[in-house]
Short mmCIF file of C-alpha atoms and ligand atoms in Angstrom, two decimals:
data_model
loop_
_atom_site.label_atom_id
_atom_site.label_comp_id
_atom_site.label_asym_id
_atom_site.label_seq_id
_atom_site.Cartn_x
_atom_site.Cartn_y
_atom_site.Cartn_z
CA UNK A 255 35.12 14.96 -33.35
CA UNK A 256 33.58 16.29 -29.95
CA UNK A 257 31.01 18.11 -31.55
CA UNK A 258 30.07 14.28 -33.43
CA UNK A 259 30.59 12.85 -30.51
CA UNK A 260 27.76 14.74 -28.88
CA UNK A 261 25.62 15.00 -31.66
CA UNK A 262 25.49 11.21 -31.78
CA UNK A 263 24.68 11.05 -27.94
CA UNK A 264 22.08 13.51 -28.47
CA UNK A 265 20.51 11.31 -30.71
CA UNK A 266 21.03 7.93 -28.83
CA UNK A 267 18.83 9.88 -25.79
CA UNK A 268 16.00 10.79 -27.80
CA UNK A 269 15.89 7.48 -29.78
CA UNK A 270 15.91 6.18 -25.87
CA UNK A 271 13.51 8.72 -24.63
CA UNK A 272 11.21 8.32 -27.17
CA UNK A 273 11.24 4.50 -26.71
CA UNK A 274 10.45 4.67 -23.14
CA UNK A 275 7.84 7.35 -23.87
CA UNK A 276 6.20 4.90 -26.17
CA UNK A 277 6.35 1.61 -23.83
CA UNK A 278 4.89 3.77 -21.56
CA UNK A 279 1.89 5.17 -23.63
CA UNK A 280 1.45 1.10 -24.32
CA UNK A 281 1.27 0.15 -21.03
CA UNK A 282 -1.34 2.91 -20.05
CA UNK A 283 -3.22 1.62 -22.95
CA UNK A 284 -3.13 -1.88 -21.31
CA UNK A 285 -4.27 -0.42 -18.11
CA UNK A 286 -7.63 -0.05 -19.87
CA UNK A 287 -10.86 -2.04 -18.48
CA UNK A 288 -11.59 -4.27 -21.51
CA UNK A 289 -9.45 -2.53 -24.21
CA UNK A 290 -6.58 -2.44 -22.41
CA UNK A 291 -7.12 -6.36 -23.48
CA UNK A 292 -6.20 -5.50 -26.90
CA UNK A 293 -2.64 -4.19 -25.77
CA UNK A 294 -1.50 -7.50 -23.67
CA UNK A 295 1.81 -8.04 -24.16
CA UNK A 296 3.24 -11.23 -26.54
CA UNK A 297 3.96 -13.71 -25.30
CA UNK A 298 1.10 -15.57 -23.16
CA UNK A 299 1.94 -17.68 -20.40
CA UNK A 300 -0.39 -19.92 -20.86
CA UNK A 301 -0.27 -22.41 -17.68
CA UNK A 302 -1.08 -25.84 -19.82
CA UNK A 303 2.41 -27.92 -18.58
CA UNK A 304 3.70 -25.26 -16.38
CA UNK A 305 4.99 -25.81 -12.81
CA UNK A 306 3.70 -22.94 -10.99
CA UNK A 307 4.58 -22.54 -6.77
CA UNK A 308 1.78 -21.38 -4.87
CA UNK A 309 2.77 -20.32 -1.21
CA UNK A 310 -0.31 -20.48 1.22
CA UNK A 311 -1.81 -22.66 -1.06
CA UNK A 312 -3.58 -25.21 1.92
CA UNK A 313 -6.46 -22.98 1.75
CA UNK A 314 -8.64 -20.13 0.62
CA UNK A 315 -7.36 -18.21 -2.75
CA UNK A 316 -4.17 -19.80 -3.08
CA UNK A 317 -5.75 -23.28 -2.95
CA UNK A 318 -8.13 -21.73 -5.42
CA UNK A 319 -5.55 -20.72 -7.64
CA UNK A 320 -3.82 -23.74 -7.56
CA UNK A 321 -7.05 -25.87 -8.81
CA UNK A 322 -7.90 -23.36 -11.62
CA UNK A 323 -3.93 -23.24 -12.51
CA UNK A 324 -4.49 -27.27 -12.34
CA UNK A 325 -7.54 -27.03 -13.96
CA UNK A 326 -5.56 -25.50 -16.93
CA UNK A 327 -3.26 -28.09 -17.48
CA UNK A 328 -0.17 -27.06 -14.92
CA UNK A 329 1.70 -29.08 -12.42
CA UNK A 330 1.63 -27.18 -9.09
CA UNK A 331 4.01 -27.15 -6.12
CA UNK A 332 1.58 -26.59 -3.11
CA UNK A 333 3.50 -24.81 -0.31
CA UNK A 334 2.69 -23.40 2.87
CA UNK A 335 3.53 -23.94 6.85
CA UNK A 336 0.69 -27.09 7.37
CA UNK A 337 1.68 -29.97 5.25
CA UNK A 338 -1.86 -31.88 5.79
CA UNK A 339 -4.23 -29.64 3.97
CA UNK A 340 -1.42 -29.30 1.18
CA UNK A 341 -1.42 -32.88 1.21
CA UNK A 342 -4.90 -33.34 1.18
CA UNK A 343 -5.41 -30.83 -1.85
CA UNK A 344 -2.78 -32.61 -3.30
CA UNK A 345 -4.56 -35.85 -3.67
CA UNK A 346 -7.67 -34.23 -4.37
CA UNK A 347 -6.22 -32.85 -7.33
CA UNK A 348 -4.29 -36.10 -8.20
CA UNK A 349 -1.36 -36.24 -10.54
CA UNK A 350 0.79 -33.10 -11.24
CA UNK A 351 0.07 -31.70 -7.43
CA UNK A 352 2.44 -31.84 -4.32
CA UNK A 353 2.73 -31.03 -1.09
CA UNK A 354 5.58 -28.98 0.27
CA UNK A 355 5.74 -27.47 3.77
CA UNK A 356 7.57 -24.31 4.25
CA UNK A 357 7.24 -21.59 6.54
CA UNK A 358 7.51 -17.95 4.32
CA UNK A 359 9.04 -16.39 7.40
CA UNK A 360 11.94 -19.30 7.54
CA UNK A 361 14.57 -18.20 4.01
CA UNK A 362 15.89 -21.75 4.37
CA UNK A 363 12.66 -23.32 4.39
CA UNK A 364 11.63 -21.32 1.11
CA UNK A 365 14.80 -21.99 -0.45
CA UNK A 366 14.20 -26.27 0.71
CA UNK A 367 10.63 -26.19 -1.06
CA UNK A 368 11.58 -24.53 -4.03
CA UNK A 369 14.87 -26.79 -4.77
CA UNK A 370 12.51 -30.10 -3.75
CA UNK A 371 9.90 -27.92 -6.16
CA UNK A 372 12.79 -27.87 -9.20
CA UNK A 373 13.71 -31.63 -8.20
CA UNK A 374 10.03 -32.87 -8.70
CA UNK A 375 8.60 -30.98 -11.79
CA UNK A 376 12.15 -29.95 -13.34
CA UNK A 377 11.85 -26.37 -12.77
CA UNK A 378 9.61 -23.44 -11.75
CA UNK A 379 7.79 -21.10 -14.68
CA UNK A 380 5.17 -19.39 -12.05
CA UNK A 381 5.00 -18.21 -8.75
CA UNK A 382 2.22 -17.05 -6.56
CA UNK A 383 3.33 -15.10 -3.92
CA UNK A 384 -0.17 -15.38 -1.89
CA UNK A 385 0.54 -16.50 1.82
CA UNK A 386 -1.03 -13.95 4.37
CA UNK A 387 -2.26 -13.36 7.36
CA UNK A 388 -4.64 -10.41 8.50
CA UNK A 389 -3.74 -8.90 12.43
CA UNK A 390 -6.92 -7.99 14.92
CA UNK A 391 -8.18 -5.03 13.71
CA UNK A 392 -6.50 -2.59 16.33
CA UNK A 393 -5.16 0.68 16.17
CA UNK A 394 -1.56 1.71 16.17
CA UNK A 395 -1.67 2.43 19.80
CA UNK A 396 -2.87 -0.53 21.67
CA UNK A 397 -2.24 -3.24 18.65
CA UNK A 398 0.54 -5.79 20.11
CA UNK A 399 3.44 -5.07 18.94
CA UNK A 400 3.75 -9.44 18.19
CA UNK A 401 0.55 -8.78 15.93
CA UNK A 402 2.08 -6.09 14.06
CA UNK A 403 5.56 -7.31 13.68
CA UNK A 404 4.16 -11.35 12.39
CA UNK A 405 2.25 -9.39 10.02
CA UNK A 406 4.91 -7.60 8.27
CA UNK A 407 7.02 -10.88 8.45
CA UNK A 408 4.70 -12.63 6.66
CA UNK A 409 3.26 -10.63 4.10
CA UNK A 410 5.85 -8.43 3.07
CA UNK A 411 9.23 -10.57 4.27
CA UNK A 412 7.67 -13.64 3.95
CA UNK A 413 7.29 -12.47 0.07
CA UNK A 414 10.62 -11.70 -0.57
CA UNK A 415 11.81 -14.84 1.12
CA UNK A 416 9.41 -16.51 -1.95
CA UNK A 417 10.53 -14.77 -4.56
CA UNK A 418 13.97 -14.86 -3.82
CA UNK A 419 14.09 -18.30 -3.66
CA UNK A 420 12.66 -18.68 -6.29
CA UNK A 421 13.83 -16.05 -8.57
CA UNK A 422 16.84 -18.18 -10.53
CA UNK A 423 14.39 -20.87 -11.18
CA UNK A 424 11.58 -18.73 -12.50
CA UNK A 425 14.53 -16.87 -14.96
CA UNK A 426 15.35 -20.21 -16.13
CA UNK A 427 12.15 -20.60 -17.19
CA UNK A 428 11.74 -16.76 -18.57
CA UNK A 429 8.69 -17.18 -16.30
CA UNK A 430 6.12 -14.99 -14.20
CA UNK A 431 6.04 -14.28 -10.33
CA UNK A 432 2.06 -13.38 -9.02
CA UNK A 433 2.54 -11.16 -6.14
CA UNK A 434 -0.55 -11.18 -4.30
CA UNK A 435 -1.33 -7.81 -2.29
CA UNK A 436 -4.36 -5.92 -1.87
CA UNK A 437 -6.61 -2.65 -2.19
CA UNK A 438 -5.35 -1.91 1.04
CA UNK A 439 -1.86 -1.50 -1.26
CA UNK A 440 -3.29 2.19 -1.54
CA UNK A 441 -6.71 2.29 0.38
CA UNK A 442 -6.25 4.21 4.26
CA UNK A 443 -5.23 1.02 6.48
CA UNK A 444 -7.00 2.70 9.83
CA UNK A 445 -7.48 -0.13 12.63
CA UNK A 446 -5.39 -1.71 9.72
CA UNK A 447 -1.76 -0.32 9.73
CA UNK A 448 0.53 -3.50 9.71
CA UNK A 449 -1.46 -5.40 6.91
CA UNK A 450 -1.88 -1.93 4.68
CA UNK A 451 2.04 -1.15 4.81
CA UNK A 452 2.40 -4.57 4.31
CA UNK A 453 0.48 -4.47 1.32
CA UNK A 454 1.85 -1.06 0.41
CA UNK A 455 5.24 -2.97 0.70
CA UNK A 456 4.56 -5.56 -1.57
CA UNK A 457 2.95 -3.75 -4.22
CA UNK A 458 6.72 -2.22 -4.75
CA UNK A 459 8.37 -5.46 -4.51
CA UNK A 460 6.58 -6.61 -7.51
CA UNK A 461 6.92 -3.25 -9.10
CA UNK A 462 10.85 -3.35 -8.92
CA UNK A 463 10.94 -6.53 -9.26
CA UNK A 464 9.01 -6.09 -12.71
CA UNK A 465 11.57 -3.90 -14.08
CA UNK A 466 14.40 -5.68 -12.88
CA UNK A 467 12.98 -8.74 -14.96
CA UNK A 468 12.85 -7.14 -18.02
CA UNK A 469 16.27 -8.21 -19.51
CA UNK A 470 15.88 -11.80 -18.54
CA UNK A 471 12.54 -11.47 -20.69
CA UNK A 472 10.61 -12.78 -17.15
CA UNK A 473 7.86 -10.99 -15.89
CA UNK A 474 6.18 -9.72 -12.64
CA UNK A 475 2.71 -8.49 -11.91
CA UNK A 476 0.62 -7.69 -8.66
CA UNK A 477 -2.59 -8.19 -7.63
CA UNK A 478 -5.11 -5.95 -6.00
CA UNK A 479 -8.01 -7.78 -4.49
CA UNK A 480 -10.68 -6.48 -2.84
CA UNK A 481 -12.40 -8.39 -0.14
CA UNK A 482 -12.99 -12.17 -1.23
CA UNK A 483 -15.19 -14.68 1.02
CA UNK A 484 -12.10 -16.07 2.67
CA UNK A 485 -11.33 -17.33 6.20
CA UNK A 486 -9.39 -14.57 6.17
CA UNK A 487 -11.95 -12.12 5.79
CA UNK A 488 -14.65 -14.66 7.45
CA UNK A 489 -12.47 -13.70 11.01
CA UNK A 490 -12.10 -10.13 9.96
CA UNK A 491 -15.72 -9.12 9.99
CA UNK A 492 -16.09 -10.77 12.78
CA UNK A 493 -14.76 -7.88 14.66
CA UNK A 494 -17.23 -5.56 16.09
CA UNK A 495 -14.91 -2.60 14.77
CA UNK A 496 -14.89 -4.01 11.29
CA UNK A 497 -18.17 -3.83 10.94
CA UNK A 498 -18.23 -0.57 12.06
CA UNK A 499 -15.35 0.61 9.51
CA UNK A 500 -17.34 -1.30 7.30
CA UNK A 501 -20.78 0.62 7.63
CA UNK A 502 -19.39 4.45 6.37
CA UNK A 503 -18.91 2.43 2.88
CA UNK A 504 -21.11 1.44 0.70
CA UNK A 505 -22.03 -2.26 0.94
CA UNK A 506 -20.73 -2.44 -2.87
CA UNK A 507 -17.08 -1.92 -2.00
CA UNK A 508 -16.96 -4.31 0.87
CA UNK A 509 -18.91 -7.20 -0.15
CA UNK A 510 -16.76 -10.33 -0.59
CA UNK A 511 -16.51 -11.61 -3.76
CA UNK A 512 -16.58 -15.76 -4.19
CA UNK A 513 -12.85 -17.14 -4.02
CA UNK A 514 -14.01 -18.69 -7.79
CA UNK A 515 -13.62 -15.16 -9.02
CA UNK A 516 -10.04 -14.19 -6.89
CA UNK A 517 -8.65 -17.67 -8.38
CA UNK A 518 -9.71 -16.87 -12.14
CA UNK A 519 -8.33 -13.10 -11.90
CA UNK A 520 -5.15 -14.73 -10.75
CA UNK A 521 -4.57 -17.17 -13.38
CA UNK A 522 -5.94 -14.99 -16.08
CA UNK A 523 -3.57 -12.29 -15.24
CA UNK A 524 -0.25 -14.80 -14.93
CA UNK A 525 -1.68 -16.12 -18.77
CA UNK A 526 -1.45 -12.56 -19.83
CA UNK A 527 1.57 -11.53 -17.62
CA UNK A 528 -0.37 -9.27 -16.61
CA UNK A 529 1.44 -5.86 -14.69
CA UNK A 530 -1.62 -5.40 -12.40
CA UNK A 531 -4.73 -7.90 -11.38
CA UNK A 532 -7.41 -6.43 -10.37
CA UNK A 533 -10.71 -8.11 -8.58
CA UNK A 534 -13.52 -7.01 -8.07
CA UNK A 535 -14.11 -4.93 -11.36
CA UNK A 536 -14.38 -1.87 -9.73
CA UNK A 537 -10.77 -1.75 -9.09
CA UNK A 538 -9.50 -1.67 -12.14
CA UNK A 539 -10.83 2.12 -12.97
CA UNK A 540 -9.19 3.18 -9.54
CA UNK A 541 -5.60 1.68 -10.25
CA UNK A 542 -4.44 5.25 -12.80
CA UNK A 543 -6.27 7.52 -10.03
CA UNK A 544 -4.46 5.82 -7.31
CA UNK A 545 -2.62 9.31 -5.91
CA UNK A 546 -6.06 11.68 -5.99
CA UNK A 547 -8.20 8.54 -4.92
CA UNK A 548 -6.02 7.46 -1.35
CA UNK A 549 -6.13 11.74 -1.09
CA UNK A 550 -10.24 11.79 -1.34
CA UNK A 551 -10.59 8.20 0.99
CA UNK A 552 -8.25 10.12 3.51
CA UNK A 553 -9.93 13.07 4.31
CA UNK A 554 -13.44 10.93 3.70
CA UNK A 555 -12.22 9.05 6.71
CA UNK A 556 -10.56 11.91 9.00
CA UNK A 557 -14.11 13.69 8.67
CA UNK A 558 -16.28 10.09 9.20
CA UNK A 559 -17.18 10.55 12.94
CA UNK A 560 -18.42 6.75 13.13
CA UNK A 561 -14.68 5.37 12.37
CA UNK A 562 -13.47 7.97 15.00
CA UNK A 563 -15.57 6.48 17.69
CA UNK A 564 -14.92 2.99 16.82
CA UNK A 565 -11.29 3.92 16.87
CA UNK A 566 -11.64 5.53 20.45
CA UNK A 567 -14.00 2.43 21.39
CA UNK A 568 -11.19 -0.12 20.52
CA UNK A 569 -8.55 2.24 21.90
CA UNK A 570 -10.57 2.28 25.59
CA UNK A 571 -11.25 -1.45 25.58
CA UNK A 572 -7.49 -1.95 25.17
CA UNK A 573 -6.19 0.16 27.87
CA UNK A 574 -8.76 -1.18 29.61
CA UNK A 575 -7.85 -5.01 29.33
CA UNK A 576 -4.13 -3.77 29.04
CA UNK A 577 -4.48 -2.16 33.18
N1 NAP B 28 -9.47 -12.66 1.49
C1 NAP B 28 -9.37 -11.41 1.09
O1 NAP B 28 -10.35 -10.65 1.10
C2 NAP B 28 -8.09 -10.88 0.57
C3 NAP B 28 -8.10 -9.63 -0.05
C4 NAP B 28 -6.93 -9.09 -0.55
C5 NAP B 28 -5.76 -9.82 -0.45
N2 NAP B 28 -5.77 -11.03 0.18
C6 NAP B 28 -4.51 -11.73 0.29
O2 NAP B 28 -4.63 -13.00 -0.31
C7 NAP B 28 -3.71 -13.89 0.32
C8 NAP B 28 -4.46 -15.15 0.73
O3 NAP B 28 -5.47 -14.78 1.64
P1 NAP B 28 -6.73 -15.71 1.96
O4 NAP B 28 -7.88 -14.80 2.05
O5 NAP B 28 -6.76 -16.86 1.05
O6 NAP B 28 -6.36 -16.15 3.45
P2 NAP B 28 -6.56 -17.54 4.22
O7 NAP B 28 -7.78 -18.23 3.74
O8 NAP B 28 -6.44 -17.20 5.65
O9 NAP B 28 -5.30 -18.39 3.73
C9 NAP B 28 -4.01 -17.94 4.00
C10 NAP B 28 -3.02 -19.01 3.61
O10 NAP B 28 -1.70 -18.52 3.90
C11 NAP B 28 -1.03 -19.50 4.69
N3 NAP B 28 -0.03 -18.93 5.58
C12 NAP B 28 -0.23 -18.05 6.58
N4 NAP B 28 0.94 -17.79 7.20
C13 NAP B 28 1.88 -18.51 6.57
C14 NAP B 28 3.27 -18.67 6.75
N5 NAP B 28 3.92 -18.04 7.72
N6 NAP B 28 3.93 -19.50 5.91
C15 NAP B 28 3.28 -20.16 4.93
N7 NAP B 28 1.96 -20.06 4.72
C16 NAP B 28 1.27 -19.25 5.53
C17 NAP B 28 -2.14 -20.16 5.50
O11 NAP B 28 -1.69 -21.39 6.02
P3 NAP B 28 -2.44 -22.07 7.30
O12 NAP B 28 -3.63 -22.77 6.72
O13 NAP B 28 -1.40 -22.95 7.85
O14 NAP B 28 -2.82 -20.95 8.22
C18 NAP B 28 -3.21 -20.28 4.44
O15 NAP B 28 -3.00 -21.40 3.62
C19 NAP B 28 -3.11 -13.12 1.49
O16 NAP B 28 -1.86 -12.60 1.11
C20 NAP B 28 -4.10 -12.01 1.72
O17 NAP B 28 -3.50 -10.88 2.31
C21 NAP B 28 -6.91 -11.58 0.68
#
């Protein structure tokens, strides 16, 4: 009987082992530019009469999002901490768009919007995780420790706070939550700590939270966007040391890409329920190399004398101002 006994368990862990071995062959497959296409997982999502709730949605790629998701047929729940420019998208987008304002780093607030969200549309299938906010570019040792801190809050708490108040809804719906992070999820975040770890941060929330959808047959992916002509980025390169940073690169890899082109790798990827979103294109071949490709940008930065100086120059300027 014991000897059946452990047969049969035997058995039941390579049935299991070679199931997960072959879910995981598919999913490299769809982690293919172009052919990885051929793999997407059944079914769509596509957004035609979906509600989906876009946080930071008043401007740049989450208002974007929300008039290609619009565009496409779905009712969207605009959400974010201004309610003007969420109301004035609202009307520009006319029926099936409202306004709802809601602070990510406030729980209550998050959980308010997405109930009046479920009360207005009956129910959530999508959710764009998008609000952000990028620090002054400052190194660990003079940044304020305010800056740092807000930026965490928001961009890795404040997108918790969203999905969790959202997560029952979205289950109802067996829908898909858009977590929106960035290269700097894996790229070196010098003069850029608190936004990288954010980043870093919420590329695992989406990850966990990808697998733990699985048995309610919802979904989760993540985004990784490069630089995207944003205000965002508009005040970043502003900053002297930016452009600094920004000159050991090639222009390529720092170029902003229109916010037309974030907003259609967004929805395209939450009608695919998509795992990753990439933008630009030269992401995508980075995403399985991830571990050897942060190693390389590493040491390419440790032995870049230009980013040491305009670390040391920032450093200076800040003790300076700071005696
Ligand atoms: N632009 C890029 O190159 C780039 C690249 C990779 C990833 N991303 C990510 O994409 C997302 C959107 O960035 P973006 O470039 O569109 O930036 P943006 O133009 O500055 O817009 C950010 C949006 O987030 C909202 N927001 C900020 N703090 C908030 C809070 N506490 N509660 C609710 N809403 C808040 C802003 O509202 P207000 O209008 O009230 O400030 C604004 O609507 C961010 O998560 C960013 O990290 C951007």
């Amino acid at each position: 009987m014991g000897t059946l006994h452990s047969a049969l368990r035997q058995a039941e862990l390579i049935q299991d082992t070679t199931r997960t071995f072959g879910a995981m062959g598919l999913s490299a497959a769809r982690s293919l530019p172009v052919a990885g296409q051929l793999f997407t997982p059944s079914p769509r999502l596509p957004l035609f009469g979906r509600v989906v709730f876009i946080t930071g949605a008043g401007r740049g790629i989450g208002a974007e999002a929300a008039r290609q998701a619009h565009a496409r047929g779905a009712r969207v729940a605009l959400v974010g901490r201004r309610l003007k420019p969420l109301q004035q998208l609202a009307e520009q987008l006319g029926e099936g768009a409202a306004a709802f304002e809601a602070d990510v780093r406030d729980l209550d607030a998050m959980q308010r919007a997405a109930d009046a969200a479920v009360a207005r549309f009956g129910g959530i299938d999508v959710v764009i995780a998008n609000a952000g906010i990028a620090p002054p570019s400052e190194p660990i040792l003079t940044i304020d420790p305010e800056d740092f801190e807000r930026t965490v809050d928001v961009n890795l708490l404040g997108q918790w706070r969203t999905i969790r108040a959202t997560l029952p809804a979205v289950i109802e719906r067996n829908g898909h939550i858009l977590v929106v992070a960035s290269i700097y999820a894996f790229v070196n975040g010098a003069l850029n700590a608190s936004y990288a770890a954010s980043k870093a941060g919420v590329d695992q929330l989406a990850r966990a939270l990808r697998v733990e959808l699985a048995h309610h047959e919802a979904t989760a992916g993540v985004a990784y966007l490069g630089f995207v002509n944003t205000d965002l980025v508009g005040d970043a390169f502003a900053q002297q040391q930016v452009s600094e940073a920004r000159s050991i690169v090639p222009e390529l890899f720092t170029k902003p890409i229109p916010v037309t082109q974030a907003g259609r790798a967004l929805v395209e990827g939450i009608e695919s329920r998509a795992a990753t979103v990439a933008a630009p294109g030269w992401i995508r071949p980075l995403l399985p190399l991830r571990g050897i490709a942060g190693t390389l940008m590493d040491e390419f930065m440790l032995a870049n004398p230009r980013l040491s100086r305009a670390i040391s120059t920032v450093e200076r300027q800040n003790h300076r101002q700071q005696a």
